[in-house]
Amino acid sequence: MKELIECEYISSDNLYLDVYNSVVEELIDSYSFEIARSCVWYFCKRYKEKPTDENGNAIDNKIAYFRKSVNDGADRLNRDNNREHCGVGSWLHN
């Protein structure tokens, strides 16, 4: 959660820290620690650069948006890794 706090997506006194933790734990269980870490890192990087959704709108439900974003990223990483064996996170730098 340190990354989410540092990029100012949530605050350290957020009442739902345990929910964010469970989202990350679900990612780790479904994919791997490396994929979960890459997805959270990319999410924070993108949010810091543009603190809105993909359409430029304010994010109303931050938990749902975080869950969907990191799960979509994990699906993409997993698919790309299985197809091309190019290594986790290669698409993050494009």
mmCIF file of N, CA and C in Angstrom, residues 4 7-10 19-20 23 27 39-40 42-74:
data_model
loop_
_atom_site.group_PDB
_atom_site.id
_atom_site.type_symbol
_atom_site.label_atom_id
_atom_site.label_comp_id
_atom_site.label_asym_id
_atom_site.label_seq_id
_atom_site.Cartn_x
_atom_site.Cartn_y
_atom_site.Cartn_z
ATOM 1 N N LEU A 4 0.616 3.095 -3.243
ATOM 2 C CA LEU A 4 -0.656 3.803 -3.419
ATOM 3 C C LEU A 4 -0.713 5.070 -2.578
ATOM 4 N N CYS A 7 1.780 7.744 -4.222
ATOM 5 C CA CYS A 7 1.271 8.395 -5.434
ATOM 6 C C CYS A 7 -0.010 9.176 -5.145
ATOM 7 N N GLU A 8 -0.417 9.194 -3.870
ATOM 8 C CA GLU A 8 -1.563 9.944 -3.376
ATOM 9 C C GLU A 8 -2.893 9.449 -3.927
ATOM 10 N N TYR A 9 -2.952 8.149 -4.262
ATOM 11 C CA TYR A 9 -4.229 7.553 -4.655
ATOM 12 C C TYR A 9 -5.088 7.340 -3.414
ATOM 13 N N ILE A 10 -4.452 6.938 -2.314
ATOM 14 C CA ILE A 10 -5.130 6.800 -1.031
ATOM 15 C C ILE A 10 -4.267 7.469 0.034
ATOM 16 N N VAL A 19 -8.977 -3.587 2.199
ATOM 17 C CA VAL A 19 -9.595 -3.976 0.926
ATOM 18 C C VAL A 19 -8.557 -3.895 -0.194
ATOM 19 N N TYR A 20 -7.777 -2.823 -0.214
ATOM 20 C CA TYR A 20 -6.718 -2.698 -1.219
ATOM 21 C C TYR A 20 -5.703 -3.836 -1.057
ATOM 22 N N VAL A 23 -7.087 -6.968 -2.584
ATOM 23 C CA VAL A 23 -7.022 -6.952 -4.053
ATOM 24 C C VAL A 23 -5.644 -7.411 -4.511
ATOM 25 N N LEU A 27 -4.448 -10.860 -6.555
ATOM 26 C CA LEU A 27 -3.576 -10.857 -7.737
ATOM 27 C C LEU A 27 -2.421 -11.832 -7.567
ATOM 28 N N CYS A 39 1.931 -4.599 -11.819
ATOM 29 C CA CYS A 39 0.651 -3.937 -12.060
ATOM 30 C C CYS A 39 0.416 -2.773 -11.101
ATOM 31 N N VAL A 40 0.751 -2.962 -9.840
ATOM 32 C CA VAL A 40 0.590 -1.873 -8.868
ATOM 33 C C VAL A 40 1.560 -0.734 -9.210
ATOM 34 N N TYR A 42 2.784 0.060 -12.173
ATOM 35 C CA TYR A 42 2.291 0.749 -13.365
ATOM 36 C C TYR A 42 1.064 1.595 -13.039
ATOM 37 N N PHE A 43 0.157 1.070 -12.228
ATOM 38 C CA PHE A 43 -1.033 1.810 -11.834
ATOM 39 C C PHE A 43 -0.639 3.120 -11.161
ATOM 40 N N CYS A 44 0.293 3.047 -10.227
ATOM 41 C CA CYS A 44 0.731 4.245 -9.495
ATOM 42 C C CYS A 44 1.416 5.236 -10.421
ATOM 43 N N LYS A 45 2.240 4.732 -11.309
ATOM 44 C CA LYS A 45 2.933 5.607 -12.273
ATOM 45 C C LYS A 45 1.926 6.343 -13.142
ATOM 46 N N ARG A 46 0.949 5.618 -13.662
ATOM 47 C CA ARG A 46 -0.059 6.224 -14.522
ATOM 48 C C ARG A 46 -0.915 7.223 -13.745
ATOM 49 N N TYR A 47 -1.326 6.864 -12.525
ATOM 50 C CA TYR A 47 -2.164 7.749 -11.728
ATOM 51 C C TYR A 47 -1.426 9.032 -11.376
ATOM 52 N N LYS A 48 -0.149 8.922 -11.075
ATOM 53 C CA LYS A 48 0.643 10.102 -10.722
ATOM 54 C C LYS A 48 0.722 11.070 -11.899
ATOM 55 N N GLU A 49 0.810 10.519 -13.113
ATOM 56 C CA GLU A 49 0.886 11.344 -14.319
ATOM 57 C C GLU A 49 -0.479 11.914 -14.694
ATOM 58 N N LYS A 50 -1.538 11.152 -14.465
ATOM 59 C CA LYS A 50 -2.881 11.564 -14.868
ATOM 60 C C LYS A 50 -3.894 11.008 -13.864
ATOM 61 N N PRO A 51 -4.258 11.780 -12.848
ATOM 62 C CA PRO A 51 -5.134 11.271 -11.775
ATOM 63 C C PRO A 51 -6.622 11.218 -12.149
ATOM 64 N N THR A 52 -6.901 10.686 -13.336
ATOM 65 C CA THR A 52 -8.275 10.499 -13.793
ATOM 66 C C THR A 52 -8.377 9.125 -14.446
ATOM 67 N N ASP A 53 -9.595 8.748 -14.830
ATOM 68 C CA ASP A 53 -9.731 7.486 -15.550
ATOM 69 C C ASP A 53 -9.287 7.683 -17.006
ATOM 70 N N GLU A 54 -9.430 6.644 -17.804
ATOM 71 C CA GLU A 54 -8.959 6.683 -19.182
ATOM 72 C C GLU A 54 -9.679 7.718 -20.039
ATOM 73 N N ASN A 55 -10.879 8.115 -19.613
ATOM 74 C CA ASN A 55 -11.658 9.107 -20.357
ATOM 75 C C ASN A 55 -11.487 10.525 -19.815
ATOM 76 N N GLY A 56 -10.605 10.689 -18.836
ATOM 77 C CA GLY A 56 -10.372 12.003 -18.252
ATOM 78 C C GLY A 56 -11.355 12.384 -17.166
ATOM 79 N N ASN A 57 -12.173 11.447 -16.733
ATOM 80 C CA ASN A 57 -13.163 11.712 -15.689
ATOM 81 C C ASN A 57 -12.592 11.432 -14.306
ATOM 82 N N ALA A 58 -13.147 12.107 -13.314
ATOM 83 C CA ALA A 58 -12.767 11.829 -11.930
ATOM 84 C C ALA A 58 -13.135 10.386 -11.589
ATOM 85 N N ILE A 59 -12.347 9.770 -10.738
ATOM 86 C CA ILE A 59 -12.586 8.391 -10.340
ATOM 87 C C ILE A 59 -13.524 8.394 -9.143
ATOM 88 N N ASP A 60 -14.732 7.886 -9.348
ATOM 89 C CA ASP A 60 -15.740 7.890 -8.292
ATOM 90 C C ASP A 60 -15.525 6.780 -7.275
ATOM 91 N N ASN A 61 -15.369 5.565 -7.739
ATOM 92 C CA ASN A 61 -15.198 4.417 -6.850
ATOM 93 C C ASN A 61 -13.753 3.943 -6.977
ATOM 94 N N LYS A 62 -12.903 4.430 -6.092
ATOM 95 C CA LYS A 62 -11.470 4.154 -6.201
ATOM 96 C C LYS A 62 -11.124 2.684 -6.023
ATOM 97 N N ILE A 63 -11.830 1.986 -5.167
ATOM 98 C CA ILE A 63 -11.543 0.567 -4.964
ATOM 99 C C ILE A 63 -11.862 -0.217 -6.233
ATOM 100 N N ALA A 64 -13.037 0.001 -6.793
ATOM 101 C CA ALA A 64 -13.441 -0.711 -8.010
ATOM 102 C C ALA A 64 -12.509 -0.372 -9.169
ATOM 103 N N TYR A 65 -12.136 0.890 -9.281
ATOM 104 C CA TYR A 65 -11.240 1.302 -10.361
ATOM 105 C C TYR A 65 -9.867 0.646 -10.202
ATOM 106 N N PHE A 66 -9.348 0.629 -8.990
ATOM 107 C CA PHE A 66 -8.055 -0.015 -8.727
ATOM 108 C C PHE A 66 -8.135 -1.498 -9.058
ATOM 109 N N ARG A 67 -9.177 -2.165 -8.573
ATOM 110 C CA ARG A 67 -9.336 -3.604 -8.810
ATOM 111 C C ARG A 67 -9.387 -3.896 -10.318
ATOM 112 N N LYS A 68 -10.197 -3.165 -11.050
ATOM 113 C CA LYS A 68 -10.321 -3.406 -12.488
ATOM 114 C C LYS A 68 -9.006 -3.106 -13.197
ATOM 115 N N SER A 69 -8.361 -2.019 -12.848
ATOM 116 C CA SER A 69 -7.113 -1.634 -13.516
ATOM 117 C C SER A 69 -6.013 -2.669 -13.319
ATOM 118 N N VAL A 70 -5.794 -3.088 -12.085
ATOM 119 C CA VAL A 70 -4.707 -4.042 -11.850
ATOM 120 C C VAL A 70 -5.053 -5.432 -12.373
ATOM 121 N N ASN A 71 -6.323 -5.815 -12.327
ATOM 122 C CA ASN A 71 -6.711 -7.108 -12.896
ATOM 123 C C ASN A 71 -6.576 -7.111 -14.414
ATOM 124 N N ASP A 72 -6.977 -6.022 -15.068
ATOM 125 C CA ASP A 72 -6.796 -5.923 -16.518
ATOM 126 C C ASP A 72 -5.311 -5.976 -16.871
ATOM 127 N N GLY A 73 -4.502 -5.273 -16.101
ATOM 128 C CA GLY A 73 -3.056 -5.291 -16.337
ATOM 129 C C GLY A 73 -2.467 -6.675 -16.136
ATOM 130 N N ALA A 74 -2.917 -7.369 -15.097
ATOM 131 C CA ALA A 74 -2.416 -8.721 -14.825
ATOM 132 C C ALA A 74 -2.823 -9.674 -15.937
#
